[in-house]
Coordinates of N, CA and C in Angstrom, one line a residue:
M1 N -3.2 -4.7 -20.3 CA -2.9 -5.7 -19.3 C -3.6 -5.5 -18.0
E2 N -4.0 -6.6 -17.3 CA -4.7 -6.5 -16.1 C -3.9 -7.3 -15.1
I3 N -4.0 -6.8 -13.8 CA -3.3 -7.3 -12.6 C -4.2 -7.4 -11.5
S4 N -4.4 -8.4 -10.8 CA -5.2 -8.4 -9.7 C -4.6 -9.1 -8.4
G5 N -5.1 -8.9 -7.3 CA -4.4 -9.6 -6.2 C -5.2 -9.2 -5.0
V6 N -4.7 -9.9 -3.9 CA -5.4 -9.7 -2.5 C -4.3 -9.6 -1.4
Q7 N -4.6 -8.8 -0.5 CA -3.7 -8.6 0.7 C -4.6 -8.8 2.0
H8 N -4.2 -9.6 2.8 CA -4.9 -9.7 4.1 C -4.0 -8.9 5.3
I9 N -4.8 -7.9 5.7 CA -4.2 -6.9 6.7 C -4.8 -7.1 8.0
R10 N -4.0 -7.3 9.0 CA -4.5 -7.4 10.4 C -4.8 -6.1 11.1
L11 N -5.6 -5.3 10.5 CA -6.0 -4.0 11.1 C -7.5 -3.8 10.7
P12 N -8.3 -3.1 11.5 CA -9.7 -2.9 11.2 C -9.8 -2.0 9.8
Q13 N -11.0 -2.3 9.1 CA -11.4 -1.7 7.8 C -11.0 -0.2 7.8
Q14 N -11.5 0.6 8.9 CA -11.4 2.0 9.0 C -10.0 2.4 9.0
T15 N -9.1 1.6 9.7 CA -7.7 2.0 9.9 C -7.0 1.8 8.6
V16 N -7.3 0.8 7.8 CA -6.8 0.5 6.5 C -7.2 1.6 5.6
W17 N -8.5 2.1 5.7 CA -8.9 3.1 4.8 C -8.2 4.4 4.9
E18 N -8.0 4.7 6.3 CA -7.3 6.0 6.5 C -5.8 5.9 6.1
A19 N -5.2 4.7 6.1 CA -3.9 4.6 5.7 C -3.8 4.8 4.2
L20 N -4.8 4.3 3.4 CA -4.8 4.3 1.9 C -5.0 5.7 1.5
N21 N -5.5 6.5 2.4 CA -5.6 8.0 2.1 C -4.6 9.0 2.7
E22 N -3.7 8.3 3.3 CA -2.6 9.1 4.0 C -1.3 9.3 3.1
P23 N -1.1 10.6 2.7 CA 0.1 10.8 1.8 C 1.3 10.2 2.1
T24 N 1.8 10.3 3.3 CA 3.0 9.7 3.7 C 3.1 8.2 3.4
I25 N 1.9 7.5 3.7 CA 1.9 6.1 3.5 C 1.9 5.7 2.0
I26 N 1.1 6.5 1.2 CA 1.1 6.4 -0.2 C 2.4 6.5 -0.7
R27 N 3.1 7.6 -0.4 CA 4.4 7.7 -1.1 C 5.5 6.5 -0.7
A28 N 5.4 6.1 0.6 CA 6.3 5.1 1.0 C 5.8 3.8 0.3
S29 N 4.7 3.6 -0.2 CA 4.3 2.4 -0.9 C 4.4 2.5 -2.4
V30 N 4.7 3.6 -3.0 CA 5.1 3.6 -4.4 C 6.6 3.3 -4.7
P31 N 6.8 2.2 -5.3 CA 8.2 1.9 -5.7 C 8.9 2.8 -6.5
G32 N 10.1 3.3 -6.1 CA 10.8 4.2 -7.0 C 10.4 5.6 -6.8
C33 N 9.6 5.9 -5.9 CA 9.0 7.2 -5.7 C 10.1 8.2 -5.3
Q34 N 10.3 9.3 -6.0 CA 11.3 10.4 -5.7 C 10.8 11.7 -5.3
K35 N 9.5 11.9 -5.8 CA 8.9 13.1 -5.3 C 7.4 12.7 -5.2
F36 N 6.7 13.5 -4.2 CA 5.3 13.2 -3.9 C 4.8 14.5 -3.2
E37 N 4.1 15.3 -4.0 CA 3.6 16.6 -3.4 C 2.1 16.6 -3.8
Q38 N 1.3 17.1 -2.8 CA -0.1 17.3 -2.9 C -0.4 18.6 -3.8
T39 N -1.1 18.4 -4.8 CA -1.5 19.5 -5.7 C -3.0 20.0 -5.6
G40 N -3.7 19.1 -4.8 CA -5.2 19.4 -4.7 C -5.9 18.4 -3.9
D41 N -7.2 18.3 -3.8 CA -7.9 17.2 -3.0 C -7.6 15.9 -3.8
S42 N -7.0 15.0 -3.0 CA -6.7 13.7 -3.5 C -5.9 13.7 -4.8
R43 N -5.0 14.6 -5.1 CA -4.2 14.6 -6.3 C -2.8 15.0 -6.0
Y44 N -1.8 14.3 -6.5 CA -0.4 14.4 -6.1 C 0.5 14.5 -7.4
A45 N 1.4 15.4 -7.4 CA 2.5 15.3 -8.4 C 3.6 14.4 -8.0
V46 N 4.1 13.6 -8.8 CA 5.0 12.6 -8.4 C 6.2 12.5 -9.5
I47 N 7.3 12.0 -9.1 CA 8.3 11.5 -10.0 C 8.6 10.1 -9.5
I48 N 8.7 9.2 -10.4 CA 8.8 7.8 -10.2 C 10.0 7.3 -11.1
V49 N 10.9 6.6 -10.6 CA 12.0 5.9 -11.4 C 11.6 4.3 -11.4
S50 N 11.5 3.9 -12.6 CA 11.0 2.5 -12.8 C 11.8 1.9 -13.9
A51 N 12.1 0.5 -13.7 CA 12.9 -0.1 -14.7 C 11.9 -0.9 -15.6
I52 N 12.0 -0.8 -16.9 CA 11.3 -1.7 -17.7 C 12.5 -2.5 -18.6
G53 N 12.6 -3.8 -18.2 CA 13.7 -4.5 -18.8 C 15.0 -4.0 -18.1
P54 N 16.0 -3.8 -18.9 CA 17.4 -3.3 -18.5 C 17.3 -1.8 -18.4
V55 N 16.3 -1.1 -18.8 CA 16.4 0.4 -18.9 C 15.6 1.0 -17.7
S56 N 16.2 2.0 -17.1 CA 15.5 2.6 -15.9 C 15.0 4.0 -16.5
T57 N 13.8 4.2 -16.3 CA 13.2 5.5 -16.8 C 12.4 6.3 -15.7
R58 N 12.7 7.6 -15.7 CA 12.1 8.6 -14.9 C 10.7 9.0 -15.5
F59 N 9.7 8.8 -14.6 CA 8.3 9.3 -15.1 C 7.9 10.4 -14.2
D60 N 7.5 11.6 -14.8 CA 6.9 12.8 -14.2 C 5.5 12.6 -14.4
G61 N 4.6 12.6 -13.3 CA 3.2 12.4 -13.5 C 2.4 12.8 -12.3
T62 N 1.2 12.3 -12.3 CA 0.2 12.6 -11.2 C -0.4 11.3 -10.7
I63 N -0.6 11.2 -9.5 CA -1.5 10.2 -8.8 C -2.7 10.9 -8.3
T64 N -3.9 10.2 -8.7 CA -5.2 10.8 -8.3 C -6.0 9.7 -7.6
L65 N -6.7 10.0 -6.5 CA -7.6 9.1 -5.9 C -9.0 9.6 -6.2
F66 N -9.9 8.7 -6.7 CA -11.2 9.1 -7.0 C -12.3 8.0 -6.8
N67 N -13.5 8.1 -7.1 CA -14.5 7.2 -6.7 C -14.4 6.8 -5.3
L68 N -14.2 7.6 -4.5 CA -14.0 7.3 -3.0 C -15.4 7.1 -2.4
R69 N -15.5 5.8 -1.7 CA -16.7 5.4 -1.0 C -16.2 4.8 0.2
P70 N -15.9 5.7 1.3 CA -15.4 5.4 2.5 C -16.3 4.4 3.3
P71 N -15.8 3.4 4.1 CA -14.4 2.9 4.0 C -14.2 1.8 3.2
S72 N -14.9 1.6 2.0 CA -14.9 0.4 1.2 C -14.2 0.4 0.0
T73 N -14.3 1.4 -0.7 CA -13.6 1.3 -2.2 C -13.0 2.6 -2.6
Y74 N -12.1 2.6 -3.5 CA -11.6 3.8 -4.2 C -10.9 3.4 -5.4
T75 N -10.5 4.3 -6.3 CA -9.7 4.0 -7.5 C -8.5 5.0 -7.4
I76 N -7.4 4.4 -7.6 CA -6.2 5.1 -7.6 C -5.5 5.1 -9.1
S77 N -5.2 6.2 -9.6 CA -4.7 6.3 -10.9 C -3.4 7.0 -11.1
F78 N -2.6 6.6 -12.0 CA -1.3 7.2 -12.3 C -1.2 7.5 -13.8
E79 N -0.8 8.7 -14.1 CA -0.5 9.3 -15.5 C 0.9 9.9 -15.4
G80 N 1.7 9.4 -16.3 CA 3.1 9.9 -16.3 C 3.7 9.7 -17.7
S81 N 4.7 10.5 -17.9 CA 5.4 10.5 -19.1 C 7.0 10.4 -18.7
G82 N 7.6 9.5 -19.5 CA 9.0 9.3 -19.4 C 9.8 10.1 -20.3
Q83 N 11.1 10.2 -19.9 CA 12.0 11.0 -20.8 C 12.2 10.3 -22.2
S84 N 11.5 10.8 -23.1 CA 11.4 10.3 -24.5 C 11.0 8.8 -24.6
A85 N 10.6 8.3 -23.5 CA 10.2 6.9 -23.6 C 8.7 6.7 -23.8
G86 N 7.9 7.7 -23.7 CA 6.5 7.5 -23.9 C 5.7 7.8 -22.7
S87 N 4.5 7.4 -22.6 CA 3.7 7.6 -21.4 C 3.0 6.3 -20.8
V88 N 2.7 6.4 -19.6 CA 1.9 5.3 -18.9 C 0.8 5.8 -18.2
L89 N -0.3 5.1 -18.5 CA -1.6 5.4 -17.8 C -2.0 4.1 -17.0
G90 N -2.1 4.2 -15.7 CA -2.5 2.9 -14.9 C -3.5 3.4 -14.0
Q91 N -4.3 2.4 -13.7 CA -5.5 2.7 -12.7 C -5.7 1.4 -12.0
A92 N -6.1 1.5 -10.7 CA -6.4 0.2 -9.8 C -7.6 0.6 -9.0
D93 N -8.5 -0.4 -9.0 CA -9.7 -0.3 -8.1 C -9.5 -1.1 -6.9
V94 N -9.5 -0.5 -5.7 CA -9.3 -1.1 -4.5 C -10.5 -1.2 -3.6
T95 N -10.6 -2.4 -3.1 CA -11.8 -2.8 -2.3 C -11.4 -3.4 -0.9
L96 N -12.0 -2.8 0.1 CA -11.6 -3.3 1.5 C -12.9 -4.0 2.0
V97 N -12.7 -5.2 2.5 CA -13.9 -6.0 3.1 C -13.4 -6.4 4.5
P98 N -14.1 -6.0 5.6 CA -13.9 -6.3 6.9 C -14.1 -7.8 7.1
E99 N -13.1 -8.4 7.9 CA -13.2 -9.8 8.3 C -12.9 -10.0 9.7
H100 N -13.0 -11.2 10.2 CA -12.8 -11.4 11.7 C -11.4 -10.9 12.1
L101 N -10.4 -11.2 11.4 CA -9.1 -10.9 12.0 C -8.5 -9.6 11.3
G102 N -9.2 -8.9 10.7 CA -8.7 -7.7 10.0 C -9.5 -7.3 8.8
T103 N -8.8 -7.0 7.7 CA -9.4 -6.5 6.4 C -8.8 -7.2 5.3
T104 N -9.6 -7.6 4.4 CA -9.1 -8.0 3.0 C -9.1 -6.9 2.1
L105 N -7.9 -6.6 1.5 CA -7.7 -5.6 0.5 C -7.6 -6.3 -0.8
S106 N -8.5 -6.0 -1.7 CA -8.3 -6.7 -3.1 C -8.2 -5.5 -4.1
Y107 N -7.6 -5.9 -5.2 CA -7.3 -4.9 -6.2 C -7.3 -5.5 -7.7
R108 N -7.8 -4.6 -8.6 CA -7.7 -5.0 -9.9 C -7.2 -3.7 -10.7
A109 N -6.0 -4.0 -11.4 CA -5.4 -2.8 -12.0 C -5.2 -3.1 -13.5
G110 N -5.1 -2.0 -14.2 CA -4.9 -2.1 -15.6 C -3.8 -1.1 -16.1
M111 N -3.1 -1.2 -17.1 CA -2.1 -0.3 -17.4 C -1.9 -0.3 -19.0
Q112 N -1.8 1.0 -19.4 CA -1.5 1.1 -20.9 C -0.2 2.0 -21.1
V113 N 0.5 1.7 -22.2 CA 1.7 2.4 -22.5 C 1.7 2.9 -23.9
T114 N 2.4 4.1 -24.2 CA 2.4 4.5 -25.6 C 3.8 5.0 -25.7
G115 N 4.1 5.2 -27.1 CA 5.4 5.7 -27.5 C 6.5 4.5 -27.5
T116 N 7.7 4.9 -27.3 CA 8.8 3.9 -27.5 C 8.7 2.7 -26.4
L117 N 8.0 3.0 -25.3 CA 7.8 2.0 -24.3 C 7.1 0.8 -24.9
E118 N 6.2 0.9 -25.8 CA 5.5 -0.1 -26.5 C 6.5 -1.1 -27.2
Q119 N 7.5 -0.7 -27.6 CA 8.6 -1.5 -28.3 C 9.3 -2.4 -27.3
A120 N 9.1 -2.3 -26.0 CA 9.8 -3.1 -25.1 C 9.2 -4.5 -25.2
G121 N 8.0 -4.7 -25.6 CA 7.5 -6.1 -25.8 C 6.6 -6.3 -24.7
P122 N 5.5 -7.1 -24.9 CA 4.5 -7.3 -24.0 C 5.1 -8.0 -22.7
R123 N 5.9 -9.0 -22.8 CA 6.4 -9.7 -21.6 C 7.1 -8.8 -20.7
L124 N 8.0 -7.9 -21.2 CA 8.7 -6.9 -20.3 C 7.8 -6.0 -19.8
L125 N 6.7 -5.5 -20.5 CA 5.9 -4.6 -19.9 C 5.0 -5.1 -18.9
E126 N 4.6 -6.4 -19.1 CA 3.7 -7.0 -18.2 C 4.5 -7.2 -16.8
E127 N 5.8 -7.6 -17.0 CA 6.6 -7.8 -15.8 C 6.7 -6.5 -14.9
A128 N 7.0 -5.4 -15.7 CA 7.2 -4.1 -15.0 C 5.9 -3.6 -14.5
A129 N 4.7 -3.8 -15.2 CA 3.5 -3.4 -14.6 C 3.2 -4.3 -13.4
T130 N 3.4 -5.5 -13.4 CA 3.1 -6.4 -12.2 C 4.0 -6.0 -11.1
R131 N 5.3 -5.7 -11.3 CA 6.2 -5.4 -10.3 C 5.7 -4.1 -9.5
M132 N 5.3 -3.1 -10.4 CA 4.8 -1.9 -9.9 C 3.6 -1.9 -9.0
V133 N 2.5 -2.7 -9.6 CA 1.2 -2.8 -8.8 C 1.5 -3.7 -7.6
E134 N 2.0 -4.9 -7.8 CA 2.1 -5.7 -6.6 C 3.1 -5.2 -5.6
G135 N 4.2 -4.4 -6.1 CA 5.1 -3.8 -5.2 C 4.4 -2.7 -4.3
F136 N 3.4 -2.0 -5.0 CA 2.7 -1.0 -4.2 C 1.9 -1.5 -3.1
F137 N 1.2 -2.6 -3.3 CA 0.2 -3.1 -2.3 C 1.1 -3.9 -1.3
A138 N 2.1 -4.7 -1.7 CA 3.0 -5.3 -0.6 C 3.7 -4.3 0.3
R139 N 4.2 -3.2 -0.4 CA 4.8 -2.1 0.5 C 3.9 -1.5 1.4
F140 N 2.6 -1.3 0.9 CA 1.5 -0.7 1.8 C 1.3 -1.6 3.0
K141 N 1.2 -2.9 2.7 CA 1.0 -3.8 3.8 C 2.0 -3.8 4.8
A142 N 3.3 -3.9 4.4 CA 4.4 -3.9 5.1 C 4.6 -2.6 5.9
T143 N 4.0 -1.5 5.5 CA 4.2 -0.2 6.1 C 3.2 -0.1 7.1
V144 N 2.0 -0.7 7.1 CA 0.9 -0.3 8.0 C 0.6 -1.4 9.0
E145 N 0.9 -2.6 8.6 CA 0.5 -3.8 9.5 C 1.6 -4.1 10.5
P146 N 1.1 -4.2 11.8 CA 2.1 -4.5 12.8 C 2.6 -5.9 12.7
G147 N 4.0 -6.0 12.7 CA 4.7 -7.3 12.4 C 4.7 -7.8 11.0
A148 N 4.3 -7.0 10.1 CA 4.4 -7.6 8.7 C 5.9 -7.6 8.2
P149 N 6.1 -8.6 7.4 CA 7.6 -8.6 6.7 C 8.0 -7.3 6.3
G150 N 9.4 -7.1 6.5 CA 9.9 -5.8 6.0 C 9.8 -5.5 4.5
I151 N 10.0 -4.3 4.2 CA 10.2 -3.9 2.8 C 11.5 -4.4 2.2
A152 N 11.7 -4.4 0.9 CA 12.9 -5.0 0.3 C 14.1 -4.1 0.8
A153 N 15.3 -4.8 0.8 CA 16.5 -4.3 1.3 C 16.8 -2.9 0.7
G154 N 17.2 -2.1 1.5 CA 17.7 -0.7 1.0 C 16.4 0.3 0.9
E155 N 15.3 -0.2 1.0 CA 14.2 0.9 0.9 C 13.6 1.2 2.3
Q156 N 13.0 2.4 2.3 CA 12.5 2.9 3.6 C 11.2 2.5 4.0
R157 N 11.0 2.4 5.2 CA 9.6 2.1 5.8 C 9.3 3.5 6.5
V158 N 8.0 3.7 6.5 CA 7.4 5.0 7.2 C 7.8 4.8 8.6
T159 N 8.5 5.8 9.2 CA 8.8 5.6 10.7 C 7.9 6.6 11.5
E160 N 7.3 7.5 10.9 CA 6.4 8.4 11.5 C 4.9 7.9 11.2
I161 N 4.3 7.5 12.3 CA 2.9 7.0 12.0 C 2.0 8.2 12.1
P162 N 1.1 8.3 11.0 CA 0.2 9.5 11.0 C -0.8 9.3 12.1
E163 N -1.3 10.6 12.6 CA -2.2 10.7 13.7 C -3.4 9.7 13.5
G164 N -3.7 8.9 14.6 CA -4.9 8.0 14.5 C -4.5 6.7 14.1
L165 N -3.3 6.4 13.5 CA -2.9 5.1 13.1 C -2.1 4.4 14.1
W166 N -1.6 5.2 15.1 CA -0.7 4.6 16.0 C -1.3 3.7 17.0
L167 N -2.7 3.8 17.2 CA -3.4 3.0 18.2 C -3.4 1.5 17.7
A168 N -3.6 1.2 16.4 CA -3.7 -0.2 16.0 C -2.5 -1.0 16.3
P169 N -1.2 -0.6 16.1 CA -0.1 -1.4 16.6 C 0.0 -1.5 18.1
L170 N -0.4 -0.4 18.8 CA -0.4 -0.4 20.3 C -1.4 -1.4 20.9
W171 N -2.6 -1.4 20.3 CA -3.5 -2.4 20.8 C -3.1 -3.8 20.4
S172 N -2.5 -4.0 19.3 CA -2.0 -5.4 18.8 C -1.0 -5.8 19.9
F173 N -0.1 -4.9 20.2 CA 1.0 -5.4 21.1 C 0.4 -5.6 22.4
L174 N -0.4 -4.7 23.0 CA -1.1 -4.9 24.3 C -1.8 -6.1 24.4
G175 N -2.7 -6.4 23.3 CA -3.4 -7.6 23.3 C -2.5 -8.8 23.4
G176 N -1.5 -9.0 22.7 CA -0.7 -10.1 22.7 C 0.1 -10.2 24.1
F177 N 0.5 -9.0 24.6 CA 1.2 -9.1 25.9 C 0.3 -9.5 27.0
G178 N -1.0 -9.0 26.9 CA -1.9 -9.4 27.8 C -2.2 -10.9 27.9
V179 N -2.4 -11.5 26.8 CA -2.6 -12.9 26.6 C -1.4 -13.6 27.2
A180 N -0.2 -13.3 26.9 CA 0.9 -13.9 27.4 C 1.0 -13.8 28.8
L181 N 0.7 -12.7 29.5 CA 0.8 -12.4 30.9 C -0.3 -13.4 31.6
I182 N -1.4 -13.4 31.0 CA -2.5 -14.3 31.6 C -2.1 -15.7 31.6
A183 N -1.5 -16.3 30.4 CA -1.0 -17.6 30.3 C 0.1 -17.8 31.3
I184 N 1.0 -17.0 31.7 CA 2.0 -17.2 32.6 C 1.4 -17.3 33.9
I185 N 0.5 -16.3 34.3 CA -0.2 -16.4 35.7 C -0.9 -17.8 35.8
I186 N -1.7 -18.2 34.8 CA -2.5 -19.5 34.9 C -1.5 -20.6 35.0
S187 N -0.4 -20.7 34.2 CA 0.4 -21.9 34.4 C 1.1 -21.8 35.7
A188 N 1.5 -20.7 36.2 CA 2.2 -20.6 37.5 C 1.1 -21.1 38.6
F189 N -0.2 -20.7 38.5 CA -1.2 -21.2 39.5 C -1.3 -22.7 39.4
L190 N -1.5 -23.2 38.1 CA -1.7 -24.6 38.0 C -0.6 -25.5 38.5
L191 N 0.7 -24.9 38.3 CA 1.9 -25.8 38.6 C 2.3 -25.6 40.1
S192 N 1.6 -24.6 40.8 CA 2.1 -24.4 42.2 C 1.8 -25.7 43.1
P193 N 2.6 -25.9 44.1 CA 2.3 -27.2 44.9 C 1.1 -27.0 45.8
N194 N 0.4 -25.9 46.0 CA -0.7 -25.7 46.9 C -1.9 -26.2 46.0

């Protein structure tokens, strides 16, 4: 099954690239992530709890980043096995394109399942895969973009911004504050009786 989508992020391409390679942000973006430990360059051991239909399954596996071409593209893959449920192999190609007001993040993902998971049926598998992939990129955007809508109720947002990423929200705030201040000064000057 294949899933594709686009997110428009109001941050420069380089900032988005750095966030896509920042472990704390990747962890916060993975729905149901309970463990996330670096085991090598761009490789992480993970535990993810995910629901397929009415059944919630724990997957032990790895997330790997490869085909890195900074700051434009990379591939993120997940390999995991669930408690007697079978295994999941997923991969997403991510592309970042700079635009006037930020960056367009597009992705194309595929997923394969084996074992008893296959018996869940194609519709349930597709729903679970779509929820996982779209959830990752929606949570990523909500985590890094200033003023983006919040993450689903009960889930955590990264509160500690990794070094280098704090400037983007600051400049966004200062830019908006500066425009508002200039507008107030100009309107006061134009409306003054002199």
